[in-house]
PDB file of C-alpha atoms in Angstrom:
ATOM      1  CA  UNK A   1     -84.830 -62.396  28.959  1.00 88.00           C
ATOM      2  CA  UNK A   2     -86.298 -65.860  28.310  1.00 93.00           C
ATOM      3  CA  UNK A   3     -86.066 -65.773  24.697  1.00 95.00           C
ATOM      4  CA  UNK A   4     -82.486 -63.979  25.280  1.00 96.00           C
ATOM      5  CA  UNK A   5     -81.755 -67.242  27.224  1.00 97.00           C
ATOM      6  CA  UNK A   6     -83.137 -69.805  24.390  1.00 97.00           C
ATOM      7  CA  UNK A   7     -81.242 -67.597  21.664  1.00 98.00           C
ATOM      8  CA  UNK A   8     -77.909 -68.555  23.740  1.00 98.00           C
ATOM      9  CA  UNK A   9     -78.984 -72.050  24.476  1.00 97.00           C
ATOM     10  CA  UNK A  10     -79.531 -72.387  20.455  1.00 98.00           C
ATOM     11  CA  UNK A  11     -75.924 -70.601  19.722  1.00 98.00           C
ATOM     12  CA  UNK A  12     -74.278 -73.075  21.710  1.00 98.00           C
ATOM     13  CA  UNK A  13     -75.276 -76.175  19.239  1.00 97.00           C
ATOM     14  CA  UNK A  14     -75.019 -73.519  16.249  1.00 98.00           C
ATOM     15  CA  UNK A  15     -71.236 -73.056  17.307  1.00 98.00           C
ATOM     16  CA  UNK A  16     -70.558 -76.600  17.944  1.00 98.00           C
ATOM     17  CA  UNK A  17     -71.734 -77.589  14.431  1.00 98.00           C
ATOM     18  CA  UNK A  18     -69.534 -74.736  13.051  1.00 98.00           C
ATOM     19  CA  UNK A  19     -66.379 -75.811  14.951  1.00 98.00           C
ATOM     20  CA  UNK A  20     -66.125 -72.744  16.743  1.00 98.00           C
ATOM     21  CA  UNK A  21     -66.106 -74.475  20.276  1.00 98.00           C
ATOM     22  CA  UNK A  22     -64.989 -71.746  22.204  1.00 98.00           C
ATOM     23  CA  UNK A  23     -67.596 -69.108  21.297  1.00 98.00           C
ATOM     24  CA  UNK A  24     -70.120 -72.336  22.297  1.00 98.00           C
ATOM     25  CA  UNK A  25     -68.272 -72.616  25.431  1.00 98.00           C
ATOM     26  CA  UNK A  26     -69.000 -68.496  25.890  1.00 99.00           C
ATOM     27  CA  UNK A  27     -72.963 -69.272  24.693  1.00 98.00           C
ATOM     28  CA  UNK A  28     -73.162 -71.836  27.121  1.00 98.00           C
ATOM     29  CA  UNK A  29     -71.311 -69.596  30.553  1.00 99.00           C
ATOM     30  CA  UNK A  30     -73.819 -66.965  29.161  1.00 98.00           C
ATOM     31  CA  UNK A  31     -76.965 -68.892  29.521  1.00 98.00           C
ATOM     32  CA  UNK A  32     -75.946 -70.633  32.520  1.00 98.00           C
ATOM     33  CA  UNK A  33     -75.556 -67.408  34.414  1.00 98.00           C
ATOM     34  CA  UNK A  34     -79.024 -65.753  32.880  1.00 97.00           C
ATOM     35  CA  UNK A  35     -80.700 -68.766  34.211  1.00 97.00           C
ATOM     36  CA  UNK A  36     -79.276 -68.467  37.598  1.00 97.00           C
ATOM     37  CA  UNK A  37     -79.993 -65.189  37.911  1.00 96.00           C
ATOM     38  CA  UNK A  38     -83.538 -65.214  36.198  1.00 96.00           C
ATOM     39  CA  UNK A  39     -85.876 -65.768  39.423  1.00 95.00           C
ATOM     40  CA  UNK A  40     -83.633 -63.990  41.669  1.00 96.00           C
ATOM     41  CA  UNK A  41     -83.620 -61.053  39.918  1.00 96.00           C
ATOM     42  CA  UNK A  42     -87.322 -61.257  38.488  1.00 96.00           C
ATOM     43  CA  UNK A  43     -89.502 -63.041  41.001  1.00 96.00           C
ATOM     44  CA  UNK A  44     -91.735 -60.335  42.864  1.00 96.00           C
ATOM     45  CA  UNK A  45     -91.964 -61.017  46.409  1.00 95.00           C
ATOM     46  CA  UNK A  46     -95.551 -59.004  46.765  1.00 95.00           C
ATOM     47  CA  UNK A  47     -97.044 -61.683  43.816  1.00 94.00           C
ATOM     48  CA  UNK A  48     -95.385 -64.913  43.646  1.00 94.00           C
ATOM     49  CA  UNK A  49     -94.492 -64.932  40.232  1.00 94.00           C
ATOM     50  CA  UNK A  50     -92.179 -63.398  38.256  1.00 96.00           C
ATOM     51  CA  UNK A  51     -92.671 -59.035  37.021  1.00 96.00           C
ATOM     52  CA  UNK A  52     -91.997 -58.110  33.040  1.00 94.00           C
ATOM     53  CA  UNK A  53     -88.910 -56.541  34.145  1.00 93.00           C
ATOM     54  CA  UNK A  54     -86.375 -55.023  36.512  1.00 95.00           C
ATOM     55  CA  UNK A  55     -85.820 -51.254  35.595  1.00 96.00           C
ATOM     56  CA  UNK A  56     -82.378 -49.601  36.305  1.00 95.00           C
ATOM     57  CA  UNK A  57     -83.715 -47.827  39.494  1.00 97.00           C
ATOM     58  CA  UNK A  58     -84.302 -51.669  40.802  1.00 94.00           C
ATOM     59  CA  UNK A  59     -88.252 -51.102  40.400  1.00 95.00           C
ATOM     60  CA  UNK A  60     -89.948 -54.645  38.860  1.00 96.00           C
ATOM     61  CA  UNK A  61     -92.618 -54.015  36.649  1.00 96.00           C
ATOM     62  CA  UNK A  62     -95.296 -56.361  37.290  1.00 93.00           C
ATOM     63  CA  UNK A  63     -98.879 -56.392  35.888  1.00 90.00           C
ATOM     64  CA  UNK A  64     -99.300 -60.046  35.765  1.00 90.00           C
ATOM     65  CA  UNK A  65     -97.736 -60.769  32.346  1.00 90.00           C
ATOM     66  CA  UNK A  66     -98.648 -64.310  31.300  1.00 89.00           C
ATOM     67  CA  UNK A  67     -95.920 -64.221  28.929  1.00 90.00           C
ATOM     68  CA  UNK A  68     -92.878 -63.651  31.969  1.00 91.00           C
ATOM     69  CA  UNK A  69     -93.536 -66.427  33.550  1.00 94.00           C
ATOM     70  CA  UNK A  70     -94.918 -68.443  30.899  1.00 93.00           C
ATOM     71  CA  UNK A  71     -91.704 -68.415  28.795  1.00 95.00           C
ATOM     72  CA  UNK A  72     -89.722 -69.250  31.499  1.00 96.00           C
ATOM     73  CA  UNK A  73     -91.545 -72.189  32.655  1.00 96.00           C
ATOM     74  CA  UNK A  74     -91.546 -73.756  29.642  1.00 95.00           C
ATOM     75  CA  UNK A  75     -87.439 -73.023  28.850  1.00 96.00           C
ATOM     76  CA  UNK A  76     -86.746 -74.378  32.216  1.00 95.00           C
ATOM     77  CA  UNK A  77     -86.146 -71.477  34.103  1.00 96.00           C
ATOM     78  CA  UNK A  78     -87.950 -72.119  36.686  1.00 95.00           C
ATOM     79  CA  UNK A  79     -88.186 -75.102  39.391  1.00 94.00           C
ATOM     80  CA  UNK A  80     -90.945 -77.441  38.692  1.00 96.00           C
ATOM     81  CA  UNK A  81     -92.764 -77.027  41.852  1.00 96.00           C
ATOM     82  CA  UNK A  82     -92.251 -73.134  41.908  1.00 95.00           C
ATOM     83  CA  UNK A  83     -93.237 -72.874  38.382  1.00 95.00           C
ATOM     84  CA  UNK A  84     -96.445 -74.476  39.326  1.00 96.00           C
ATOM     85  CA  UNK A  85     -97.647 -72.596  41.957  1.00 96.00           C
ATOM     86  CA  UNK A  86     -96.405 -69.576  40.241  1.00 95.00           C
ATOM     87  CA  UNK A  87     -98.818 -70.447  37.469  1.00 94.00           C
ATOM     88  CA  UNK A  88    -101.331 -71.265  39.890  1.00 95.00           C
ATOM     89  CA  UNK A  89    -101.468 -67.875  41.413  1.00 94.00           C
ATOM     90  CA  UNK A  90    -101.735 -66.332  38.040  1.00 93.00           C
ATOM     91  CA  UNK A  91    -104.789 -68.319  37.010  1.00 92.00           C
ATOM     92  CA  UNK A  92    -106.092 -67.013  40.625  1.00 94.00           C
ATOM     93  CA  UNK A  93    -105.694 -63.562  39.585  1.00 93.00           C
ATOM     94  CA  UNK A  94    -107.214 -64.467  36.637  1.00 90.00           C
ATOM     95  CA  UNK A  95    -110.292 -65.276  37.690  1.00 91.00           C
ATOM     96  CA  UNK A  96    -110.549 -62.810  40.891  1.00 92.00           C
ATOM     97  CA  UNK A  97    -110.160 -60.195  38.131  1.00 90.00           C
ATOM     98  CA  UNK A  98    -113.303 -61.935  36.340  1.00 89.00           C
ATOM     99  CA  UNK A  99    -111.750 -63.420  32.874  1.00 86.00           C
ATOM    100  CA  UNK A 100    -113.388 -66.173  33.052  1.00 86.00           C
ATOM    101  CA  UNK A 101    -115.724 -66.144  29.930  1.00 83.00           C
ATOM    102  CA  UNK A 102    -113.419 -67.881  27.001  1.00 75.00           C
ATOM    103  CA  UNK A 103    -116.517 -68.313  24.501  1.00 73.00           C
ATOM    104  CA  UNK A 104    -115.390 -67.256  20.976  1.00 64.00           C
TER     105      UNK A 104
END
């Protein structure tokens, strides 16, 4: 969903340079309403940060992907100060689950 967001984001200057302002326009409405539905529909109450994904039965799938909420802090997606502490409580799980040896 984050990198379905960016894609749209990136369509919208791709169409503008083209001339085709409508389908920018339709980019643009697109990505607007992915990003306000993003945490709503992704953030998992139970963890504080966002799950991997919402199957069709409403179930979130959550097993602390780095990459869900990692994505969409960085595109935005997410409220400074809730991105944060979203982060924050991932690097707790992190370590309560013992990763904390990074020696290559």
């Amino acid at each position: 969903n984050g990198l379905a967001y960016r894609a749209l984001r990136d369509c919208v200057a791709l169409c503008r340079d083209a001339g085709q302002d409508a389908l920018a326009e339709q980019c643009a409405e697109a990505a607007d309403r992915l990003k306000a539905a993003y945490v709503p529909c992704l953030l998992n109450p139970k963890t504080g940060w966002l799950a991997g994904w919402r199957s069709r039965d409403g179930e979130l799938h959550d097993a602390g992907y780095l990459y869900a909420t990692g994505i969409a802090v960085s595109l935005g997606l997410i409220q400074p100060d809730q991105a944060r502490e979203m982060m924050g409580k991932l690097e707790d799980a992190r370590i309560e689950a013992g990763h904390t040896d990074f020696t290559y």
